mmCIF file of C-alpha atoms in Angstrom:
data_model
loop_
_atom_site.group_PDB
_atom_site.id
_atom_site.type_symbol
_atom_site.label_atom_id
_atom_site.label_comp_id
_atom_site.label_asym_id
_atom_site.label_seq_id
_atom_site.Cartn_x
_atom_site.Cartn_y
_atom_site.Cartn_z
ATOM 1 C CA MET J 1 90.711 -119.510 88.631
ATOM 2 C CA PHE J 2 91.065 -120.917 92.144
ATOM 3 C CA TYR J 3 92.761 -124.306 92.538
ATOM 4 C CA ARG J 4 93.988 -125.984 95.723
ATOM 5 C CA GLU J 5 95.308 -129.448 96.528
ATOM 6 C CA TYR J 6 95.090 -131.222 99.891
ATOM 7 C CA PRO J 7 96.948 -134.328 101.107
ATOM 8 C CA PRO J 8 94.706 -137.394 101.202
ATOM 9 C CA HIS J 9 93.489 -139.338 104.220
ATOM 10 C CA PRO J 10 96.475 -141.376 105.522
ATOM 11 C CA ALA J 11 94.710 -144.669 104.763
ATOM 12 C CA LEU J 12 94.417 -143.586 101.113
ATOM 13 C CA ALA J 13 97.946 -142.244 100.724
ATOM 14 C CA ALA J 14 99.235 -145.340 98.921
ATOM 15 C CA HIS J 15 96.599 -144.890 96.216
ATOM 16 C CA VAL J 16 95.733 -141.192 96.117
ATOM 17 C CA ALA J 17 98.074 -138.361 95.140
ATOM 18 C CA CYS J 18 95.757 -135.637 96.443
ATOM 19 C CA VAL J 19 92.198 -134.421 96.728
ATOM 20 C CA TRP J 20 91.575 -131.037 95.185
ATOM 21 C CA ALA J 21 89.074 -128.233 94.780
ATOM 22 C CA ALA J 22 88.667 -125.622 92.067
ATOM 23 C CA ARG J 23 86.404 -122.691 91.274
ATOM 24 C CA ALA J 24 86.259 -121.370 87.725
ATOM 25 C CA PRO J 25 85.127 -117.797 86.958
ATOM 26 C CA ALA J 26 81.624 -116.886 85.799
ATOM 27 C CA SER J 27 82.831 -115.455 82.492
ATOM 28 C CA PRO J 28 83.323 -117.812 79.504
ATOM 29 C CA HIS J 29 86.789 -119.305 79.652
ATOM 30 C CA VAL J 30 89.000 -122.044 78.226
ATOM 31 C CA HIS J 31 91.931 -123.713 79.934
ATOM 32 C CA ARG J 32 94.408 -126.322 78.792
ATOM 33 C CA VAL J 33 94.815 -129.585 80.746
ATOM 34 C CA LEU J 34 98.100 -131.415 80.180
ATOM 35 C CA PRO J 35 98.639 -135.170 80.448
ATOM 36 C CA ASP J 36 99.998 -135.966 83.909
ATOM 37 C CA ASN J 37 99.952 -139.803 84.088
ATOM 38 C CA CYS J 38 97.100 -139.726 86.600
ATOM 39 C CA VAL J 39 93.410 -140.634 86.690
ATOM 40 C CA ASP J 40 90.955 -138.257 88.391
ATOM 41 C CA ILE J 41 87.341 -138.430 89.512
ATOM 42 C CA LEU J 42 85.572 -135.052 89.457
ATOM 43 C CA TRP J 43 82.295 -133.829 90.928
ATOM 44 C CA GLN J 44 80.978 -130.496 89.649
ATOM 45 C CA ASP J 45 78.047 -128.468 90.939
ATOM 46 C CA GLY J 46 74.889 -128.407 88.884
ATOM 47 C CA GLY J 47 73.387 -131.755 89.839
ATOM 48 C CA GLN J 48 75.287 -133.904 87.377
ATOM 49 C CA PRO J 49 76.931 -137.167 88.482
ATOM 50 C CA GLY J 50 80.654 -137.290 89.055
ATOM 51 C CA PHE J 51 82.842 -138.574 86.265
ATOM 52 C CA ALA J 52 86.181 -140.320 85.940
ATOM 53 C CA VAL J 53 88.771 -138.893 83.560
ATOM 54 C CA GLY J 54 91.141 -141.559 82.274
ATOM 55 C CA MET J 55 94.813 -141.314 81.463
ATOM 56 C CA MET J 56 95.474 -138.696 78.796
ATOM 57 C CA SER J 57 97.715 -139.152 75.776
ATOM 58 C CA LYS J 58 97.664 -135.449 74.857
ATOM 59 C CA ALA J 59 96.456 -132.088 76.133
ATOM 60 C CA ILE J 60 92.787 -131.159 76.022
ATOM 61 C CA LEU J 61 91.037 -127.780 76.063
ATOM 62 C CA VAL J 62 88.204 -127.461 78.577
ATOM 63 C CA ALA J 63 85.647 -124.725 77.927
ATOM 64 C CA SER J 64 82.984 -123.424 80.291
ATOM 65 C CA GLU J 65 80.279 -120.794 79.907
ATOM 66 C CA ARG J 66 79.505 -120.470 83.621
ATOM 67 C CA ALA J 67 81.065 -120.474 87.047
ATOM 68 C CA VAL J 68 81.944 -124.060 87.961
ATOM 69 C CA ARG J 69 82.853 -125.482 91.346
ATOM 70 C CA THR J 70 84.784 -128.771 91.307
ATOM 71 C CA LEU J 71 85.699 -131.298 93.998
ATOM 72 C CA ALA J 72 87.975 -134.132 92.942
ATOM 73 C CA VAL J 73 90.403 -136.909 93.752
ATOM 74 C CA ARG J 74 93.614 -137.613 91.825
ATOM 75 C CA PHE J 75 95.016 -141.127 91.965
ATOM 76 C CA LYS J 76 98.650 -142.062 91.811
ATOM 77 C CA PRO J 77 99.745 -143.766 88.569
ATOM 78 C CA GLY J 78 98.406 -147.310 88.383
ATOM 79 C CA MET J 79 96.323 -146.958 91.563
ATOM 80 C CA ALA J 80 92.848 -146.017 90.309
ATOM 81 C CA GLY J 81 91.829 -149.497 89.168
ATOM 82 C CA PRO J 82 90.528 -150.835 92.520
ATOM 83 C CA PHE J 83 88.191 -147.838 92.842
ATOM 84 C CA LEU J 84 86.821 -147.999 89.302
ATOM 85 C CA ALA J 85 86.575 -151.783 88.797
ATOM 86 C CA THR J 86 87.528 -151.593 85.142
ATOM 87 C CA PRO J 87 90.754 -151.981 83.153
ATOM 88 C CA LEU J 88 92.207 -148.497 82.927
ATOM 89 C CA ASN J 89 92.966 -148.707 79.194
ATOM 90 C CA VAL J 90 89.179 -148.635 78.657
ATOM 91 C CA LEU J 91 89.170 -145.073 80.034
ATOM 92 C CA THR J 92 92.212 -143.733 78.175
ATOM 93 C CA ASP J 93 91.360 -140.324 76.646
ATOM 94 C CA GLN J 94 87.773 -140.845 77.828
ATOM 95 C CA ARG J 95 85.486 -139.780 80.626
ATOM 96 C CA ALA J 96 82.885 -142.041 82.217
ATOM 97 C CA ASP J 97 80.053 -141.037 84.523
ATOM 98 C CA ILE J 98 80.677 -142.483 87.942
ATOM 99 C CA ASP J 99 77.143 -143.906 88.167
ATOM 100 C CA LEU J 100 78.102 -146.324 85.376
ATOM 101 C CA LEU J 101 81.110 -147.482 87.415
ATOM 102 C CA TRP J 102 79.693 -147.391 90.946
ATOM 103 C CA GLY J 103 75.970 -147.821 90.382
ATOM 104 C CA ARG J 104 73.394 -145.047 90.367
ATOM 105 C CA SER J 105 72.348 -145.265 94.029
ATOM 106 C CA ASP J 106 75.880 -144.871 95.407
ATOM 107 C CA ALA J 107 76.748 -142.160 92.894
ATOM 108 C CA ASP J 108 73.561 -140.172 93.584
ATOM 109 C CA ARG J 109 74.007 -140.472 97.345
ATOM 110 C CA LEU J 110 77.462 -138.917 97.209
ATOM 111 C CA THR J 111 76.466 -136.239 94.687
ATOM 112 C CA ASP J 112 73.551 -135.168 96.891
ATOM 113 C CA ALA J 113 75.765 -135.074 99.985
ATOM 114 C CA LEU J 114 78.332 -132.873 98.241
ATOM 115 C CA TRP J 115 76.032 -130.270 96.728
ATOM 116 C CA THR J 116 73.303 -129.929 99.365
ATOM 117 C CA SER J 117 75.788 -128.930 102.055
ATOM 118 C CA GLU J 118 77.239 -125.523 102.891
ATOM 119 C CA ALA J 119 80.261 -127.123 104.583
ATOM 120 C CA PRO J 120 83.819 -125.965 103.789
ATOM 121 C CA GLU J 121 85.413 -127.611 100.773
ATOM 122 C CA ARG J 122 87.866 -129.674 102.847
ATOM 123 C CA THR J 123 84.924 -131.147 104.755
ATOM 124 C CA LEU J 124 83.218 -132.014 101.472
ATOM 125 C CA LEU J 125 86.391 -133.604 100.145
ATOM 126 C CA ALA J 126 86.412 -135.764 103.278
ATOM 127 C CA LEU J 127 83.051 -137.183 102.151
ATOM 128 C CA ILE J 128 84.709 -138.317 98.931
ATOM 129 C CA GLU J 129 87.539 -139.857 100.939
ATOM 130 C CA GLN J 130 85.062 -141.787 103.095
ATOM 131 C CA GLU J 131 83.452 -143.240 99.974
ATOM 132 C CA LEU J 132 86.877 -144.269 98.684
ATOM 133 C CA LEU J 133 87.786 -145.843 102.022
ATOM 134 C CA GLN J 134 84.637 -147.961 101.907
ATOM 135 C CA ARG J 135 85.499 -149.122 98.403
ATOM 136 C CA LEU J 136 89.100 -149.823 99.337
ATOM 137 C CA ARG J 137 88.009 -152.337 101.982
ATOM 138 C CA THR J 138 86.505 -154.627 99.340
ATOM 139 C CA ALA J 139 88.655 -153.672 96.341
ATOM 140 C CA ALA J 140 91.150 -155.859 94.533
ATOM 141 C CA THR J 141 94.844 -155.088 94.904
ATOM 142 C CA ALA J 142 96.048 -152.248 92.663
ATOM 143 C CA GLY J 143 98.089 -153.376 89.702
ATOM 144 C CA THR J 144 100.480 -156.304 89.950
ATOM 145 C CA PRO J 145 104.000 -156.569 91.396
ATOM 146 C CA LEU J 146 105.279 -156.453 87.812
ATOM 147 C CA VAL J 147 103.434 -153.223 87.019
ATOM 148 C CA GLN J 148 104.429 -151.620 90.322
ATOM 149 C CA ARG J 149 108.105 -152.389 89.695
ATOM 150 C CA ALA J 150 107.801 -150.998 86.180
ATOM 151 C CA LEU J 151 106.231 -147.787 87.470
ATOM 152 C CA GLN J 152 108.949 -147.350 90.082
ATOM 153 C CA ALA J 153 111.661 -147.830 87.468
ATOM 154 C CA LEU J 154 110.124 -145.412 84.957
ATOM 155 C CA ASP J 155 109.362 -142.764 87.567
ATOM 156 C CA GLY J 156 112.805 -143.178 89.088
ATOM 157 C CA SER J 157 114.455 -142.532 85.746
ATOM 158 C CA ALA J 158 112.085 -139.612 84.924
ATOM 159 C CA GLY J 159 111.086 -141.516 81.795
ATOM 160 C CA VAL J 160 114.595 -141.924 80.412
ATOM 161 C CA LEU J 161 114.762 -145.706 80.884
ATOM 162 C CA ARG J 162 114.135 -147.526 77.605
ATOM 163 C CA VAL J 163 111.226 -149.953 77.574
ATOM 164 C CA GLU J 164 113.440 -152.674 76.076
ATOM 165 C CA ASP J 165 115.856 -152.300 78.989
ATOM 166 C CA LEU J 166 112.982 -152.222 81.487
ATOM 167 C CA ALA J 167 111.536 -155.483 80.140
ATOM 168 C CA GLN J 168 114.959 -157.072 80.334
ATOM 169 C CA GLN J 169 115.402 -155.934 83.934
ATOM 170 C CA LEU J 170 112.007 -157.402 84.831
ATOM 171 C CA ARG J 171 112.714 -160.608 82.879
ATOM 172 C CA VAL J 172 109.535 -160.456 80.814
ATOM 173 C CA SER J 173 108.851 -159.872 77.143
ATOM 174 C CA ARG J 174 108.164 -156.348 76.007
ATOM 175 C CA GLN J 175 104.726 -157.488 74.774
ATOM 176 C CA HIS J 176 103.743 -158.973 78.156
ATOM 177 C CA LEU J 177 104.917 -155.851 79.976
ATOM 178 C CA ALA J 178 102.958 -153.608 77.600
ATOM 179 C CA ALA J 179 99.736 -155.621 77.985
ATOM 180 C CA GLN J 180 99.891 -155.604 81.793
ATOM 181 C CA PHE J 181 100.866 -151.948 81.910
ATOM 182 C CA ARG J 182 98.000 -150.841 79.654
ATOM 183 C CA ALA J 183 95.417 -152.741 81.689
ATOM 184 C CA HIS J 184 96.583 -151.498 85.102
ATOM 185 C CA VAL J 185 97.920 -148.035 84.228
ATOM 186 C CA GLY J 186 96.027 -147.014 81.102
ATOM 187 C CA LEU J 187 98.923 -146.230 78.759
ATOM 188 C CA SER J 188 101.739 -148.148 77.151
ATOM 189 C CA PRO J 189 105.035 -148.038 79.069
ATOM 190 C CA LYS J 190 106.586 -146.076 76.194
ATOM 191 C CA LEU J 191 103.936 -143.354 76.281
ATOM 192 C CA TYR J 192 104.011 -143.250 80.088
ATOM 193 C CA ALA J 193 107.776 -142.683 79.969
ATOM 194 C CA ARG J 194 107.334 -140.031 77.290
ATOM 195 C CA ILE J 195 104.893 -138.124 79.494
ATOM 196 C CA CYS J 196 107.320 -138.420 82.433
ATOM 197 C CA ARG J 197 109.967 -136.648 80.341
ATOM 198 C CA PHE J 198 107.461 -134.080 79.115
ATOM 199 C CA ARG J 199 106.272 -133.258 82.635
ATOM 200 C CA ARG J 200 109.841 -132.637 83.701
ATOM 201 C CA ALA J 201 110.332 -130.332 80.714
ATOM 202 C CA THR J 202 107.164 -128.373 81.542
ATOM 203 C CA ALA J 203 108.050 -127.797 85.189
ATOM 204 C CA PRO J 204 108.015 -124.086 86.094
ATOM 205 C CA LEU J 205 111.083 -122.326 84.719
ATOM 206 C CA GLN J 206 112.453 -119.314 86.543
ATOM 207 C CA HIS J 207 114.532 -117.986 83.658
ATOM 208 C CA GLU J 208 114.446 -117.982 79.870
ATOM 209 C CA PRO J 209 115.381 -121.598 79.134
ATOM 210 C CA ASP J 210 118.214 -122.965 77.060
ATOM 211 C CA TRP J 211 116.097 -125.357 75.008
ATOM 212 C CA SER J 212 118.937 -127.566 73.827
ATOM 213 C CA GLY J 213 120.235 -127.832 77.395
ATOM 214 C CA LEU J 214 116.744 -128.573 78.703
ATOM 215 C CA ALA J 215 116.303 -131.269 76.049
ATOM 216 C CA ALA J 216 119.507 -132.976 77.131
ATOM 217 C CA GLU J 217 118.650 -132.650 80.835
ATOM 218 C CA CYS J 218 115.220 -134.250 80.336
ATOM 219 C CA GLY J 219 116.461 -137.189 78.275
ATOM 220 C CA TYR J 220 115.532 -136.054 74.759
ATOM 221 C CA PHE J 221 117.741 -136.933 71.820
ATOM 222 C CA ASP J 222 117.993 -133.284 70.790
ATOM 223 C CA GLN J 223 116.041 -130.032 70.697
ATOM 224 C CA SER J 224 113.886 -131.141 67.755
ATOM 225 C CA HIS J 225 112.793 -134.186 69.774
ATOM 226 C CA LEU J 226 111.738 -131.857 72.605
ATOM 227 C CA ILE J 227 109.823 -129.613 70.187
ATOM 228 C CA HIS J 228 108.043 -132.611 68.696
ATOM 229 C CA ASP J 229 106.832 -133.778 72.116
ATOM 230 C CA PHE J 230 105.578 -130.309 73.038
ATOM 231 C CA GLN J 231 103.613 -130.141 69.811
ATOM 232 C CA GLU J 232 102.217 -133.659 70.267
ATOM 233 C CA LEU J 233 101.441 -133.526 73.990
ATOM 234 C CA ALA J 234 100.699 -129.833 74.619
ATOM 235 C CA GLY J 235 99.622 -128.624 71.179
ATOM 236 C CA SER J 236 102.206 -125.856 71.454
ATOM 237 C CA THR J 237 105.816 -125.051 70.735
ATOM 238 C CA PRO J 238 108.082 -124.915 73.811
ATOM 239 C CA GLU J 239 108.527 -121.144 73.441
ATOM 240 C CA ARG J 240 104.815 -120.428 73.207
ATOM 241 C CA PHE J 241 104.086 -122.766 76.110
ATOM 242 C CA HIS J 242 106.738 -121.132 78.277
ATOM 243 C CA PHE J 243 105.501 -117.624 77.442
ATOM 244 C CA SER J 244 101.817 -118.426 78.125
ATOM 245 C CA ASN J 245 102.618 -120.130 81.445
ATOM 246 C CA ARG J 246 105.235 -117.669 82.717
ATOM 247 C CA PRO J 247 104.258 -116.240 86.122
ATOM 248 C CA ALA J 248 103.189 -112.611 86.098
ATOM 249 C CA ARG J 249 105.714 -110.214 87.587
#
């Protein structure tokens, strides 16, 4: 499977992590998508409208029976809201056709432009960026200062910071923080932090890992805590995950 990321247009860099392109093989295949604390919008060939994929609370398996070409944008945590005009908790573990969020005429116009052109993929991704730039000009501000500070603190601690301590630092109740965070990010602060830790633990490993040492390094209470998160978030034990994702020699 081909997959490539590109840096976004500079005017989108505060909101967008990357734009990306993928080509899946013609033979039937299944691949696992892990939660990554991001929201994506995908356009796939075949004449269907694009669709937004909300924040994920666990891994999903994506199956395809045909070759699929995908063009997409990945938003930074908490930054998709202005482009989707909906609270992000509505999209958690869901996908929504972009014509329901943008209106059919705008969605169809972009879909037609993407799949009736023979232009290189980076040129096609630029069409998506132009649509986002137009929407950014009239969009509401992403998140709130409270949510942005919470995201910075959780990302800065790689998910180790306790939500109780975060709320105290921000001088708000845990309940108020959770409500604002869900609406503007799509997950609770606790689950967001949990996925931060998990992503660190699933980073490519060059050698056979010391699981207890990795658990301690990533902020888990112990190895059993690490195993539990792998089973919950990846549907796999750490050993099986590491073996299936180990680079070929």
